[in-house]
Coordinates of C-alpha atoms in Angstrom, one line a residue:
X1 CA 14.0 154.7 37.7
X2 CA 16.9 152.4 37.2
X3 CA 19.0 151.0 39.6
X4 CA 22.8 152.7 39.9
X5 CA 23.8 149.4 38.5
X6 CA 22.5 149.7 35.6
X7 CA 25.0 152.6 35.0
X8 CA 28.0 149.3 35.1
X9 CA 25.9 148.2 31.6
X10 CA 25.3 151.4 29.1
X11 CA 26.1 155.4 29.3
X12 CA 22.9 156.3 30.1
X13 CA 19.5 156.2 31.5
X14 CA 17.5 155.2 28.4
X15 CA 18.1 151.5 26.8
X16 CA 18.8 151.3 23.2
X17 CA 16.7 148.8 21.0
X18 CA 20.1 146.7 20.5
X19 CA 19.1 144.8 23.9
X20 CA 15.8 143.8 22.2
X21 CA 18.0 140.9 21.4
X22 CA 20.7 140.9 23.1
X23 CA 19.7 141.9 27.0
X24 CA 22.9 143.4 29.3
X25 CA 22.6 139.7 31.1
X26 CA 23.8 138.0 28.3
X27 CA 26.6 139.6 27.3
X28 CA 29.3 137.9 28.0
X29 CA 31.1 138.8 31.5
X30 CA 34.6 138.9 32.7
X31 CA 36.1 139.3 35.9
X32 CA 38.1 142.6 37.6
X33 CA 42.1 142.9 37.2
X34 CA 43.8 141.8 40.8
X35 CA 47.0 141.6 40.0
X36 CA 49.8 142.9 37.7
X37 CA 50.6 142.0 34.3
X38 CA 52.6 141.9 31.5
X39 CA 51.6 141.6 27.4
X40 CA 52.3 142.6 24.4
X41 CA 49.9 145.2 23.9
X42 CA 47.2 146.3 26.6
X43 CA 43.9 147.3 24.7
X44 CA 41.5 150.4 26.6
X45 CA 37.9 150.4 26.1
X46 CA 35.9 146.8 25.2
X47 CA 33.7 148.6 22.5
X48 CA 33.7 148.7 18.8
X49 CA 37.0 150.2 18.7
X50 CA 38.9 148.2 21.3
X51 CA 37.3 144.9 20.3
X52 CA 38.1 145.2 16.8
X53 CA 42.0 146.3 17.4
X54 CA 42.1 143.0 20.1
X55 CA 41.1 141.0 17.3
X56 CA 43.1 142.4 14.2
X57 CA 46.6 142.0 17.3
X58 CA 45.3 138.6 18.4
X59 CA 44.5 136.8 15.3
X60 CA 48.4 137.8 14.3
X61 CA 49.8 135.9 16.7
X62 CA 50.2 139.2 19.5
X63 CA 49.4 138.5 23.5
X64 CA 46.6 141.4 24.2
X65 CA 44.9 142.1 27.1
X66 CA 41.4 144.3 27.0
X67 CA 40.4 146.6 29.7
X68 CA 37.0 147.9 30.1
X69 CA 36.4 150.7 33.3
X70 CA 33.0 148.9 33.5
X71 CA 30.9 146.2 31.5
X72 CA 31.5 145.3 27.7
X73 CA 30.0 147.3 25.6
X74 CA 28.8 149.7 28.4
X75 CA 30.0 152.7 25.9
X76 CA 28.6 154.2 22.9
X77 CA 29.4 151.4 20.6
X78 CA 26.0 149.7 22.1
X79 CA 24.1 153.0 21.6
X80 CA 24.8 153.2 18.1
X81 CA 22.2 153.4 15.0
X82 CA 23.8 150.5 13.4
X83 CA 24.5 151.7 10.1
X84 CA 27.7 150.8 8.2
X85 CA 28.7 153.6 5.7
X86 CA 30.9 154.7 3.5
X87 CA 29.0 157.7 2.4
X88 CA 30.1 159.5 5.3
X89 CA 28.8 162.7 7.2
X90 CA 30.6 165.4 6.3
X91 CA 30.7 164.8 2.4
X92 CA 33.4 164.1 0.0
X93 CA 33.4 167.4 -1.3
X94 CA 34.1 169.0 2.3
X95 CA 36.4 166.4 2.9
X96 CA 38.6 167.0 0.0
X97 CA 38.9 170.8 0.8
X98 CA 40.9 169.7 4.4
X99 CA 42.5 166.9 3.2
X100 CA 42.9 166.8 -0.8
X101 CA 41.5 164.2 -3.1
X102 CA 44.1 161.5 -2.2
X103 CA 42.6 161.9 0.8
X104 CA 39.2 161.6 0.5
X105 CA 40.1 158.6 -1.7
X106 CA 41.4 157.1 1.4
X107 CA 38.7 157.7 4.0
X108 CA 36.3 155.9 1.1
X109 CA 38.5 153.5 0.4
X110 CA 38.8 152.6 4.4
X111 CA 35.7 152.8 5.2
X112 CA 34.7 150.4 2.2
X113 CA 37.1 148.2 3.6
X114 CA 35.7 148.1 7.2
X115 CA 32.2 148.1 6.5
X116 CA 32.9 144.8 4.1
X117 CA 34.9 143.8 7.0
X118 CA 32.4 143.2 9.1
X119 CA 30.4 141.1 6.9
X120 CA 33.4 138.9 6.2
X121 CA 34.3 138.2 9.6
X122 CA 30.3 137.6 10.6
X123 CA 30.7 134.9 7.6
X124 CA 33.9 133.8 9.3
X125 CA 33.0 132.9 13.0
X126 CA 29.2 132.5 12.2
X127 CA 28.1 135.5 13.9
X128 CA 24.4 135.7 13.6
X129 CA 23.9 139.7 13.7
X130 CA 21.1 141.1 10.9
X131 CA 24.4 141.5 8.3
X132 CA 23.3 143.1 5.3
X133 CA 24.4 145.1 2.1
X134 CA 22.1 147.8 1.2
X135 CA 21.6 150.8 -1.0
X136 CA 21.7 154.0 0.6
X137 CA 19.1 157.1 -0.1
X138 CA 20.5 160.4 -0.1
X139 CA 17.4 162.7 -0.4
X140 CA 16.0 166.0 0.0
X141 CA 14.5 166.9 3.2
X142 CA 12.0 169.5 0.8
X143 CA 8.9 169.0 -0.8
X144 CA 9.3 168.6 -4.9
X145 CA 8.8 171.9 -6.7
X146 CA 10.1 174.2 -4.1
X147 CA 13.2 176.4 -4.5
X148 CA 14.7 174.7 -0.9
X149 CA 14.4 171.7 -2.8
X150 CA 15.9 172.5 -6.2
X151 CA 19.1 174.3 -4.2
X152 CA 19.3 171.0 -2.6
X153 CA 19.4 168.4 -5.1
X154 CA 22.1 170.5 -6.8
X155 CA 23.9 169.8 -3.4
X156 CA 23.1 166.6 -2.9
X157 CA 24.3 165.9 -6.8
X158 CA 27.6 167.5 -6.5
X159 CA 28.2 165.2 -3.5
X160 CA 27.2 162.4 -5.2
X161 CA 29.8 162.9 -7.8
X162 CA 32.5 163.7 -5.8
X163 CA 31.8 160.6 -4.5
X164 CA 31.9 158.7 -7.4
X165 CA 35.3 160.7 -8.3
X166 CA 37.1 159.2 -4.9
X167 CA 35.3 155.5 -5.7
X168 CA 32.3 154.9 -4.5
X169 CA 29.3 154.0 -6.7
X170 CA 26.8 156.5 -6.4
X171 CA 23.8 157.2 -8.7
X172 CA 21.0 159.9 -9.5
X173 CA 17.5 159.2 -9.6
X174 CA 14.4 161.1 -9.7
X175 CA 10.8 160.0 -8.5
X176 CA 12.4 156.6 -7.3
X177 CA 9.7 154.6 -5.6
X178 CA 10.1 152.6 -2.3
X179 CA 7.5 150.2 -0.4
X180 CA 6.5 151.4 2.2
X181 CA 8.0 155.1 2.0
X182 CA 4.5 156.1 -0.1
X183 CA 3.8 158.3 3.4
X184 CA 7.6 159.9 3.6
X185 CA 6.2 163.3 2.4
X186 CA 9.9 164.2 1.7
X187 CA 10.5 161.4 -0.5
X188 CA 11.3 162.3 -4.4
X189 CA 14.6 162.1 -6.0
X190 CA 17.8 160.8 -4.3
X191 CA 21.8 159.9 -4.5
X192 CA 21.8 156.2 -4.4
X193 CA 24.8 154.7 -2.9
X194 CA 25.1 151.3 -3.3
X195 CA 26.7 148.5 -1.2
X196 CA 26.5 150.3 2.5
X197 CA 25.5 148.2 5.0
X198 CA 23.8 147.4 8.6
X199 CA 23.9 144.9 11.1
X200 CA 23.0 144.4 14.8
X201 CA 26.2 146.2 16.6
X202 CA 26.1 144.0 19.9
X203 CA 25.5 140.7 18.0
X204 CA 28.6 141.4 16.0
X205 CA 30.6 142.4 19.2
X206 CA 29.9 140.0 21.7
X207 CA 30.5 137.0 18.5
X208 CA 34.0 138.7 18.3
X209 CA 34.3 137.7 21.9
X210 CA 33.1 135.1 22.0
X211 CA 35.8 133.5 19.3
X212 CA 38.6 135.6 21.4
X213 CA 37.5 134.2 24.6
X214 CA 38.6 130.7 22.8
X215 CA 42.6 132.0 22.2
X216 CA 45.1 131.7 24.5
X217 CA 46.8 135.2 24.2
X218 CA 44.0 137.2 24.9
X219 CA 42.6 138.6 28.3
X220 CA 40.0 140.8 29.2
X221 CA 39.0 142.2 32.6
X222 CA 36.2 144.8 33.4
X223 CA 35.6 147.0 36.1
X224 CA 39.4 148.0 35.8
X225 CA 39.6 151.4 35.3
X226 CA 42.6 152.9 33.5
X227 CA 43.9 155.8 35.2
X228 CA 47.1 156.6 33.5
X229 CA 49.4 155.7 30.7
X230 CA 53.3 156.6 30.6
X231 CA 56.1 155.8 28.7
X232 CA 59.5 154.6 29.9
X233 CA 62.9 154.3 29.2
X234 CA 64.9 155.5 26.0
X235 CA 64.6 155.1 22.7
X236 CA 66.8 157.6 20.4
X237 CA 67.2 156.7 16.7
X238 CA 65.5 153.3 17.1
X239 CA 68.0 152.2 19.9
X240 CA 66.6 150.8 22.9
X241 CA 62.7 150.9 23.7
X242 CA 60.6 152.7 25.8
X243 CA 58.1 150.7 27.6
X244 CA 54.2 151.5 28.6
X245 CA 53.1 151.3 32.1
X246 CA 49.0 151.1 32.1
X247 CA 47.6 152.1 35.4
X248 CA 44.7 151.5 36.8
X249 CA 42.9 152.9 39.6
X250 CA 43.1 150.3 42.6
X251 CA 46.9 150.2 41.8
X252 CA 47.8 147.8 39.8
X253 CA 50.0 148.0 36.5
X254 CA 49.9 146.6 32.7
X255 CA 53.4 146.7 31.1
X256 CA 53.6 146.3 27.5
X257 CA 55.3 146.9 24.2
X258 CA 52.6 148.9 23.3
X259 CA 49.1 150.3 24.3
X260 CA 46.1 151.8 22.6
X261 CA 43.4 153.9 24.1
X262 CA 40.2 153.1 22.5
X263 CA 38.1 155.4 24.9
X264 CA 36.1 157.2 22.8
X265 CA 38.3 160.7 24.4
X266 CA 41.8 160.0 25.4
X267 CA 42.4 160.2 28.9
X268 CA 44.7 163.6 28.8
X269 CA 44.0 167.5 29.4
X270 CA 44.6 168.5 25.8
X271 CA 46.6 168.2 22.2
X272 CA 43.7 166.4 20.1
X273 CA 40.9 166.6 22.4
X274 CA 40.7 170.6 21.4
X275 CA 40.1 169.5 18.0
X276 CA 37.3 168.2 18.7
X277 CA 33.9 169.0 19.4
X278 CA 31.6 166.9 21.5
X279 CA 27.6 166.2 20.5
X280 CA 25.0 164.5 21.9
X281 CA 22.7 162.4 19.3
X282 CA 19.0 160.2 19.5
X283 CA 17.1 157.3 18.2
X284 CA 14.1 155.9 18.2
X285 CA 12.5 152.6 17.5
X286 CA 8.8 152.5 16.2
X287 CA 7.2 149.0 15.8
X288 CA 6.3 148.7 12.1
X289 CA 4.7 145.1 10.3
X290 CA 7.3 143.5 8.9
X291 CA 8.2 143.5 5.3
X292 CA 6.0 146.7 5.1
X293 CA 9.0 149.2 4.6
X294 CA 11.9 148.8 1.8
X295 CA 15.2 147.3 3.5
X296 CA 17.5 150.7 2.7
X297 CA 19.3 153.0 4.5
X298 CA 17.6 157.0 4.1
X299 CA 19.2 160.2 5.0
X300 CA 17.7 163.4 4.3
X301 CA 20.0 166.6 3.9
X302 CA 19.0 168.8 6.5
X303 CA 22.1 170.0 8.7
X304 CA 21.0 168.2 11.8
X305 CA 19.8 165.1 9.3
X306 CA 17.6 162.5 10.2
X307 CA 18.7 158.8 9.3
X308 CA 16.6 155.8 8.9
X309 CA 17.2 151.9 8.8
X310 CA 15.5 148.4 10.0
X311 CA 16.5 145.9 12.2
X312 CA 14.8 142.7 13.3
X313 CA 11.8 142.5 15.7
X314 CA 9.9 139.5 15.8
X315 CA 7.5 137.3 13.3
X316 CA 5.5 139.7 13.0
X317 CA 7.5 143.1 13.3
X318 CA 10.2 145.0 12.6
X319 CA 11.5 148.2 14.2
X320 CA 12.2 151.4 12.2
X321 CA 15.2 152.9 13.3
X322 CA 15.0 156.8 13.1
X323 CA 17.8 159.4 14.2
X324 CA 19.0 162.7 14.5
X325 CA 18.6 165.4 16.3
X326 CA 22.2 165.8 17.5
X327 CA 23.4 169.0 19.9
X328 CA 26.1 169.8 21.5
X329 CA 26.8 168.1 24.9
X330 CA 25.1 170.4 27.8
X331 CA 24.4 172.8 25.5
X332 CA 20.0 171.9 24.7
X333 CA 17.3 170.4 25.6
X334 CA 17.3 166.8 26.0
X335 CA 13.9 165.4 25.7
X336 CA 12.9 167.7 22.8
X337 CA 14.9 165.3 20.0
X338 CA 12.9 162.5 20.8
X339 CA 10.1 164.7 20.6
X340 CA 10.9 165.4 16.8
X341 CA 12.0 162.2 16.0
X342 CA 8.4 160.9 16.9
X343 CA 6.7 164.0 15.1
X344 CA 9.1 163.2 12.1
X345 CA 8.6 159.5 11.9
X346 CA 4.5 160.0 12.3
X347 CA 4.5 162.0 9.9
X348 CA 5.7 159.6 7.0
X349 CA 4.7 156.2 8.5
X350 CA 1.2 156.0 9.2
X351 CA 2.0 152.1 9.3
X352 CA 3.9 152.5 12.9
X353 CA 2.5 150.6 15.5
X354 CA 4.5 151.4 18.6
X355 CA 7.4 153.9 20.1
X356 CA 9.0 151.3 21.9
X357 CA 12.4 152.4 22.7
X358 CA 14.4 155.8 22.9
X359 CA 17.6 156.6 23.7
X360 CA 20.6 158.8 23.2
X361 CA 24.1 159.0 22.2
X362 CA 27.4 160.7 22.1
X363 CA 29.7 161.5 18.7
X364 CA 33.2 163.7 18.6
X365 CA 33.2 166.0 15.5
X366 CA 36.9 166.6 14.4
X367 CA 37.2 170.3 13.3
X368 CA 38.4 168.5 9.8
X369 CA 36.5 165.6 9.5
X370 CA 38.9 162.7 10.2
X371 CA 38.7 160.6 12.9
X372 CA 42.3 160.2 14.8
X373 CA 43.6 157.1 14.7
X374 CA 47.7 156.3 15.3
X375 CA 50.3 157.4 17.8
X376 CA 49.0 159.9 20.1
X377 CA 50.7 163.3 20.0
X378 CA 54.1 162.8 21.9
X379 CA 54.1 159.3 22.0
X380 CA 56.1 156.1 20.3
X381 CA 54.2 153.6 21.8
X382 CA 50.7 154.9 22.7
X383 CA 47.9 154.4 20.3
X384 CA 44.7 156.8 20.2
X385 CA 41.5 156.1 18.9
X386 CA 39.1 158.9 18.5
X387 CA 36.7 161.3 16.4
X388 CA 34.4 159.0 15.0
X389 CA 32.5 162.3 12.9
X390 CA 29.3 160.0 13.1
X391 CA 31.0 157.4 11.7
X392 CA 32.1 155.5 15.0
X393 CA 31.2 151.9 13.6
X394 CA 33.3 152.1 10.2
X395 CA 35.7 153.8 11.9
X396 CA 36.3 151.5 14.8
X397 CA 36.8 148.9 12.3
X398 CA 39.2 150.4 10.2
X399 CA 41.2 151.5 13.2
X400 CA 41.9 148.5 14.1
X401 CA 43.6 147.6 10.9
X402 CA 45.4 150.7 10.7
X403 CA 47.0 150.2 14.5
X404 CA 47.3 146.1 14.1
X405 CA 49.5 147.2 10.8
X406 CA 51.5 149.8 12.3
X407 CA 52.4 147.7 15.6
X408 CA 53.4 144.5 13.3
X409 CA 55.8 146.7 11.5
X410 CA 53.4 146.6 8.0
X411 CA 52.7 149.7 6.1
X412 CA 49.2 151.0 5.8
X413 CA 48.5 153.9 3.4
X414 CA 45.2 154.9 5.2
X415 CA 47.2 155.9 8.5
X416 CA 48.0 159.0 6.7
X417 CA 44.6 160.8 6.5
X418 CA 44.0 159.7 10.3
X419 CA 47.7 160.7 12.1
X420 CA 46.6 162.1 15.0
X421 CA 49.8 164.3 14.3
X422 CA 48.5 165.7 10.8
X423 CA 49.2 169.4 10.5
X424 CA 48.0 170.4 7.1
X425 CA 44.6 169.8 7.5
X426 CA 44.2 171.5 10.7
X427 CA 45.5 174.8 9.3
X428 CA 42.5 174.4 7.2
X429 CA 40.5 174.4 10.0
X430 CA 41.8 177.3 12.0
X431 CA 38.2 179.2 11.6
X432 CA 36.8 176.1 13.3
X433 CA 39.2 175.9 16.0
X434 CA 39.5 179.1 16.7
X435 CA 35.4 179.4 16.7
X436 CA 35.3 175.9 18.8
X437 CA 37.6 177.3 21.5
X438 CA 35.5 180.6 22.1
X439 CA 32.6 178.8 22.5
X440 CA 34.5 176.7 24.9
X441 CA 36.0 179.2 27.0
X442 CA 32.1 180.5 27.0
X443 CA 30.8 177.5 28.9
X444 CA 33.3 178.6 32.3
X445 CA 30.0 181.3 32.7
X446 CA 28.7 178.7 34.1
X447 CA 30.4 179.1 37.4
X448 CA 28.8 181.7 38.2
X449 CA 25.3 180.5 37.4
X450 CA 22.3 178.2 38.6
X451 CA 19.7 175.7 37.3
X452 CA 18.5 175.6 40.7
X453 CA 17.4 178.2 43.4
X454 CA 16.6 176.2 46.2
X455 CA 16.9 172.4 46.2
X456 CA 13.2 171.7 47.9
X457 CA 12.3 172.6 44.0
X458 CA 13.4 169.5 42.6
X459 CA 11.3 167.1 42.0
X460 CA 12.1 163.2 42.6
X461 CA 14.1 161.8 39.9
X462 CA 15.9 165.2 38.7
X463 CA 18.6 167.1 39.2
X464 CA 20.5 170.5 38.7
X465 CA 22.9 172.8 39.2
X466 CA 23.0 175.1 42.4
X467 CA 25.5 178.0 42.8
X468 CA 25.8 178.8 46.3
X469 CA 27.7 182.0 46.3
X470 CA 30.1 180.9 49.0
X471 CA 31.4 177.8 47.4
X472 CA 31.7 176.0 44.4
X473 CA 28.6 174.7 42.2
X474 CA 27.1 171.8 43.5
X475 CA 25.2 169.1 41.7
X476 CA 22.2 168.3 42.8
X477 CA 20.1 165.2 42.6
X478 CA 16.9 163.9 44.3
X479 CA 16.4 160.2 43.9
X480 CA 12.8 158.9 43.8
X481 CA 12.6 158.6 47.4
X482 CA 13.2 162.0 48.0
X483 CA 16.7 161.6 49.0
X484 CA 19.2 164.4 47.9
X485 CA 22.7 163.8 46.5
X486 CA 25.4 166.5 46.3
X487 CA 28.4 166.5 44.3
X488 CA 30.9 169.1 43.2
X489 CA 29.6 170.1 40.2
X490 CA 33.0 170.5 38.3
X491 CA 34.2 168.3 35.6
X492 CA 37.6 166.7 36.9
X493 CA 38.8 167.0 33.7
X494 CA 39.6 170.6 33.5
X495 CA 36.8 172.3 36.0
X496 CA 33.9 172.6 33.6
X497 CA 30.6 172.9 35.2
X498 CA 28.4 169.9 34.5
X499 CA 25.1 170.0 33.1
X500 CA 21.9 167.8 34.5
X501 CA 21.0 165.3 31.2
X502 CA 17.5 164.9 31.8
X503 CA 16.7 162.2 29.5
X504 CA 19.8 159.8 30.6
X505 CA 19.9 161.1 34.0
X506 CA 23.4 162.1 33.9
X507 CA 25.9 165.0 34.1
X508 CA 27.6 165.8 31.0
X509 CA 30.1 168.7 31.0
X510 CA 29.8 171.1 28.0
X511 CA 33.2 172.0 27.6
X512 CA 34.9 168.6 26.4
X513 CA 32.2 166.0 26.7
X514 CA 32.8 163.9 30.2
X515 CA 30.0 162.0 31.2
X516 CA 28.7 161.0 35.0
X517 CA 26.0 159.3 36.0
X518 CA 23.8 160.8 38.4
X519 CA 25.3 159.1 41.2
X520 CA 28.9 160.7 39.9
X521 CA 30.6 157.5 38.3
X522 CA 32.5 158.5 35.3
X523 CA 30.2 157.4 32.4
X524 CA 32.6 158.7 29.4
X525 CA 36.0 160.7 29.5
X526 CA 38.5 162.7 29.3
X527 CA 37.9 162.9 32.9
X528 CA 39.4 160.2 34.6
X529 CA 37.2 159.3 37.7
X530 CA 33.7 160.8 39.2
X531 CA 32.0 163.9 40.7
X532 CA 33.8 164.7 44.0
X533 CA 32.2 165.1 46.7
X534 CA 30.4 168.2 47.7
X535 CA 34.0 169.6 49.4
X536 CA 36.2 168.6 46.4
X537 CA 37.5 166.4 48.7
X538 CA 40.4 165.0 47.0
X539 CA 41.6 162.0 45.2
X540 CA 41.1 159.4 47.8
X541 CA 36.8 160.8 47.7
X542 CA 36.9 161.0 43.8
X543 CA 37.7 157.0 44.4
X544 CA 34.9 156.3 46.6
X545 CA 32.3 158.5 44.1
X546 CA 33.8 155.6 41.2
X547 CA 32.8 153.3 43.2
X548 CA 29.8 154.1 44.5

């Protein structure tokens, strides 16, 4: 069992295989706002997202100051697979459907950009972090010579083509052979993508730091939670300017020009964050001799798809990373992806070693594909960055340029397929919404239901859900030494009942993906602080549940 500290350094209980290499002590550290400030533009949430817009504002000459509610990197951006696509998700012919060709064009075109991006600046500053161009294997998760297989490949093709049409490269080849892949019983015929790409995520990140620790208008403090964001002043018809007042929970206030919420969720009730649905999603590492498996990115077309790439182990070894497996948060089981992922992997790798490292993350699914990236709904000076369809990496990149353009007055013709304002596109999706809010409104059943009977049935290290009858839900945990912990078990956010994670030890609420640890810290938003305590005792005890 980890310590509650280790809650200040990732989202969950497992560790990803990222700190292989990189271990949470050597990440680069920064110390807790105590004062006010004032900047140019104040920057919320130190992962791929936030790092990457601090850069893009910085190296144009903008002061910036980064806040992170815990450690850097402590979010889903080190809990990542690592791959670097632009063959994304969803497919360029869904994609087109919602948002026409032009733009499906630009989401290829953007996430082209950001993936080469990432290479350049590694080249730039020197950043050692596994930086490589690869092809990419679309393939059939059937056998050859079935009928699942044939309807397939005709999908997979037509994909392929469409993404060719919007400019990618993209091939068709049957009976391709790979070394190393001669036990992938799926293997066959495939889209080949060429020049994605991979890379160590938390190399690349804390190199980025590193080089903006160095400038003289850029800050960053940690362990300074954000608790609100407001506008004010006027500004009618580009007279005058409203200002942004940051807030962060022990009181103190960032004002700035401008300020952009790189939080994964926005830190609101609504607006975008119903147009989203919220998943949780696994990887495993299995030790495999090195050089013994092609360097390539594989995906296989089942709907919950598995995913495949290397990264660096030692002399002698590399690690096979392998995920999928994805579920809606506090909606399934939690230790039965991992179980599949092994089973898969087994199956078509008899030269894996080792299961060394498991672990679990979260992605938000907009109902039409594209991420939201821009002014938030309402705002002139608020900046959102969110929906990362799978993509979070790519997409963190990009947004970065797309904000840095639109704050320095520069046109960017990708910020029109990510407006978090678009309208067209989401009457598209109006089956989706509609269906996403009924299964919402589903999840408020939970109120009246139990995981628990009696709490003496717990057993050390787990948790659940108790109904009491007389009172609201509690949440329920017994630490190793027997000692039980109660919370409330609604979400702050808007009074979901929370679900015990099993696997990361955590309570995630089903209805729009807040995270807690199982001590009650907010892990992951829209909620903006912990688990109260077991009397809903008000603002002043949500504090103290923060803070442990």
């Amino acid at each position: 069992m980890k310590s509650p500290e280790h809650a200040r350094f990732t989202s969950g209980e497992t560790d990803p295989v990222w700190i292989h290499k990189v271990p949470y002590d050597s990440m680069p550290r920064f110390s807790k706002l105590d004062r006010d400030l004032e900047t140019d533009v104040c920057v919320i949430g130190a992962g791929i997202s936030g790092i990457s817009t601090a850069y893009e504002l910085v190296t144009r000459g903008l002061n910036v100051v980064l806040i992170e509610s815990r450690e850097v990197l402590s979010g889903e951006s080190g809990r990542t697979s690592g791959h670097l696509a632009s063959d994304l998700d969803d497919g360029y012919p869904e994609i087109a459907k919602k948002h026409g060709d032009k733009g499906a064009r630009l989401a290829a075109e953007s996430h082209q950009w950001a993936l080469n991006r990432v290479g350049e600046l590694s080249k730039q500053h020197g950043i050692e972090c596994e930086y490589r161009q690869l092809p990419g294997y679309d393939f059939s998760q059937y056998p050859k010579g079935t009928k699942e297989h044939a309807d397939d490949i005709r999908t997979i093709i037509e994909e392929g083509r469409k993404a060719k049409e919007v400019g990618l490269e993209a091939e068709y080849k049957e009976g391709f052979k790979l070394r190393g892949w001669d036990g992938a019983i799926d293997q066959s015929d495939a889209v080949i993508y060429a020049n994605q790409a991979t890379f160590h995520p938390t190399k690349y990140l804390v190199g980025l730091l590193e080089f903006l620790k160095q400038q003289p208008n850029f800050s960053c403090y940690t362990n300074t939670r954000c608790m609100d964001v407001s506008e004010k002043g006027v500004e009618i018809l580009g007279m005058g300017h409203k200002d942004v007042y940051v807030k962060t929970i022990d009181g103190h206030t960032i004002k700035c020009a401008d300020a952009v919420e790189a939080t994964m969720i926005p830190l609101q009730k609504l607006s975008v964050i119903a147009q989203e649905e919220y998943f949780r999603t696994y990887c495993i590492a299995a030790r495999v001799p090195k050089g013994s498996i092609e360097d390539c990115l594989f995906y296989d077309s089942a709907e919950i798809y598995k995913y495949v790439r290397l990264t660096a182990c030692d002399e002698k070894s590399d690690y096979l990373v392998v995920g999928g497996g994805d579920h809606k948060v506090g909606q399934d089981d939690t230790l039965a992806p991992f179980k599949e992922l092994e089973e898969w992997t087994l199956a078509r790798f008899p030269q894996v070693q080792s299961i060394d490292y498991k672990w679990s993350g979260q992605v938000n699914e907009p109902v039409d594909f594209m991420a939201f990236i821009g002014l938030n709904q309402g705002m002139k000076h608020v900046y959102i960055i969110t929906g990362d369809s799978g993509n979070g990496l790519t997409h963190g990149v990009l947004a970065g340029k797309i904000i840095a353009d639109d704050i320095s007055g520069e046109n960017n013709p990708w910020s029109e397929v990510y407006d978090p304002k678009r309208v067209a596109s989401m009457l598209k999706s109006l089956p989706s919404i509609i269906s996403h809010d009924l299964q919402i409104n589903a999840q408020y059943k939970r109120f009246l239901q139990s995981d628990i009977t009696d709490i003496e049935d717990l057993v050390p290290g787990d948790g659940g859900v108790l109904n009491t009858k007389t009172s609201s839900p509690l949440a329920v945990y017994k630490d190793e030494g027997g000692r039980v912990h109660k919370f409330s078990a609604l979400c702050p956010h808007l009074k979901g009942v929370v679900c015990w994670n099993k696997a990361e030890k955590s309570w995630d609420c089903p209805v729009h993906g807040s995270r807690f640890s199982r001590d009650g810290v907010q892990l992951c938003g829209p909620a903006k602080g912990g688990l109260g305590p077991a009397d809903e005792g008000g603002e002043e005890s949500q504090k103290q549940a923060i803070e442990g």
